Amino acid sequence: MSTLPEKVRILVVGAGFAGLGAAIKLDEAGEHDFVVVDKGETVGGTWRDNTYPGAACDVPSQLYSFSFAPNPSWSRSFSPQPEIQAYLEDVARTSGVLDRFHFGVSVTGAAWDETDRVWTVDTSAGTVVADVLISGSGGLSEPKLPEIDGIEDFRGEIFHSAQWNHDVDLTGKRVAVIGTGASAIQIIPSIVEKVAHLDVYQRTAPWVMPRHDRAYTGIERLGFRFVPGFQKLYRTAIYWGRETFVPAFTWQPKIATPAKLAALKNIERGIADPELRAKVTPDFEIGCKRILISNTYYPALARSSTTLVTDRIASITPTGIVTTDGTEREVDCIIVATGFYTTDQPIAHGIKGRDGRTLADVWAEHGMASYKGTTTRGFPNLFQIVGANTGLGHSSMVFIIESQIAYILSALATMKERGVAAVEPTQQAQDAWNTDLQRRMKRTVWSTGGCASWYLDEHGRNTTLWPRTTFTFRSQLKRFDLDAYDTITKELAS
Ligand code: NAP
């Protein structure tokens, strides 16, 4: 691999869907002077890192892929992780931009230089000066370990779902899984048959709908490959089908009653024991937390070799887990499936803006807030992909990512056309954007559904999700709106 240049026009952080997509589109737009850095050894981001057994996407593959790189080879409606990773590697290989990717390089800090109007970015491979910084480091990239007394003293194997230790053979072992979120409910059915005993530590029962997954037929796959427009038709139908879920999340949770009934039926189908059924029945509105999908989770909990523990964890000893009722359950291995830093992203602590404060400092008071989830007051020429309030409860993040990439390209083109060296959203534009978001947020099921979730920050504000349709997001970011920005022209900058 070539050495990291000292100066570049655009530095992209992260080589997941966001960074890879940005690199391809930058190149297509004639912006060849860029590099992409990633702490990992290949592209893929979260799909490279999450290799736990059973990892798969719960958004259909036809939609969970780049619009500009359809994949006729998807084997099923919901792709497993290895297929998504292979897809991303394939897209990268054929894109012609991989020569500008630098793997095994972590960003340790970045600071805006107000005199030279550039970003000085410190990385594990040296310092890079860039006019524009694009962060595609992802909302779910930093594993969150629970703060449990004694966790560091555990003498068996312990690892996070996103850092699966494939050297550990779970066969015949006593295993504990902490958490019952999207990752855990995929892991549990995948390991339950091989372990001697499984303890599942549930803090909150999630809503789990049936998973309508199936292998594509040979005819369908031929159609995807050879019939023009056939795959696009699938994608479009899935897209619009998913958009119909939006009113239930953002306006009237009662619309989700059929989904709730299907989820309750899923419990009935998978579990016969009334006591266990009661334990797994959620006590909040469906949609308030991410809706999960699985046909195998409840049957895995119902097995005689599984114990669902709903007492809170008090501590971890060198040999097991103790709950608040005083029971200690000895285990050989603990799988920590407790999620990620979402509202307090570690990268925010390393990016220093115009006045020397980090994104984390600026957001400490009122929570994450940006303009269009992409740019932030005080941080000129910083573009975040999957920034504040861009997450989805119903559809594909790749759609959001492509919308943001288009906005960034439009910004770069506008800057070139108008001779602008730096752009930064006005405080007024940013405040108006967030006031509107938070007003809309009030009536969403994420606020009214009676749950605590990673969507909300410590102030109780939802700073992670987009509370409208995805086509509205796309139309809002269609063109770069220079009038919402303060600018520095090139003459002034020089
Ligand atoms: P998550 O949804 O945040 O779930 C974390 C789980 O750990 C929750 O059940 C949580 O309980 C529990 N937990 C956290 N701290 C705990 C503690 N100290 N003691 C006991 N339990 C604790 O994390 P995730 O499952 O890794 O999923 C994160 C996100 O990744 C998902 O929402 C989704 O966006 C994405 N994801 C997607 C897929 C997919 O497409 N199939 C798969 C995996 C992940 P509480 O509910 O009580 O907080």
XYZ file of C-alpha atoms and ligand atoms in Angstrom, residues 47 50 52 56-59 140 146-148 160-161 178-184 186 201-204 211 289-290 292 312-313 337-340 452-455, ligand 1:
87
model
C -20.262 -5.706 8.198
C -19.752 -8.068 13.098
C -20.898 -13.283 15.089
C -27.533 -11.027 8.897
C -29.279 -7.891 7.769
C -32.879 -7.285 8.745
C -33.465 -5.019 5.749
C -22.651 1.644 15.311
C -21.600 -2.677 30.301
C -20.302 -1.266 33.538
C -20.794 -4.288 35.761
C -18.490 -8.310 22.669
C -20.789 -9.403 19.845
C -26.012 -10.364 28.103
C -28.598 -8.388 26.139
C -31.601 -9.182 23.967
C -31.183 -6.642 21.147
C -30.781 -7.130 17.380
C -27.372 -8.813 17.740
C -28.298 -11.106 20.644
C -29.389 -13.574 16.035
C -29.804 -12.017 30.526
C -32.773 -9.903 29.452
C -33.142 -6.384 30.792
C -35.997 -5.388 28.489
C -38.816 -13.123 9.731
C -37.246 0.329 20.320
C -35.993 -1.237 17.114
C -36.551 -7.234 15.669
C -30.848 -7.611 37.036
C -27.150 -8.401 36.989
C -24.334 -8.115 23.238
C -24.979 -4.741 24.813
C -24.807 -2.522 21.734
C -22.799 0.504 20.707
C -35.819 3.706 27.091
C -33.747 3.127 23.982
C -30.408 3.951 22.417
C -32.299 6.355 20.173
P -28.815 -2.923 21.177
O -29.939 -2.968 20.252
O -28.414 -1.617 21.763
O -29.137 -3.972 22.327
C -28.362 -4.057 23.472
C -28.998 -5.030 24.433
O -28.173 -5.121 25.580
C -30.367 -4.591 24.916
O -31.159 -5.722 25.100
C -30.039 -3.898 26.233
O -31.097 -3.886 27.136
C -28.951 -4.805 26.729
N -28.065 -4.177 27.701
C -27.315 -3.066 27.543
N -26.607 -2.817 28.646
C -26.924 -3.791 29.533
C -26.536 -4.063 30.862
N -25.673 -3.275 31.509
N -27.071 -5.152 31.457
C -27.957 -5.948 30.807
N -28.366 -5.737 29.558
C -27.854 -4.665 28.936
O -27.468 -3.522 20.529
P -27.314 -4.551 19.331
O -28.188 -5.709 19.537
O -25.886 -4.793 19.144
O -27.885 -3.742 18.118
C -27.503 -2.395 17.887
C -28.048 -1.928 16.575
O -27.279 -2.529 15.554
C -29.461 -2.352 16.249
O -30.429 -1.554 16.821
C -29.449 -2.277 14.760
O -29.608 -0.941 14.338
C -28.069 -2.754 14.437
N -28.065 -4.192 14.157
C -28.714 -4.617 13.064
C -28.754 -5.951 12.801
C -29.486 -6.428 11.626
O -29.662 -5.779 10.645
N -29.940 -7.618 11.702
C -28.138 -6.859 13.626
C -27.466 -6.401 14.722
C -27.432 -5.053 14.988
P -32.154 -2.663 27.183
O -33.076 -2.908 26.015
O -32.805 -2.759 28.475
O -31.350 -1.399 26.999
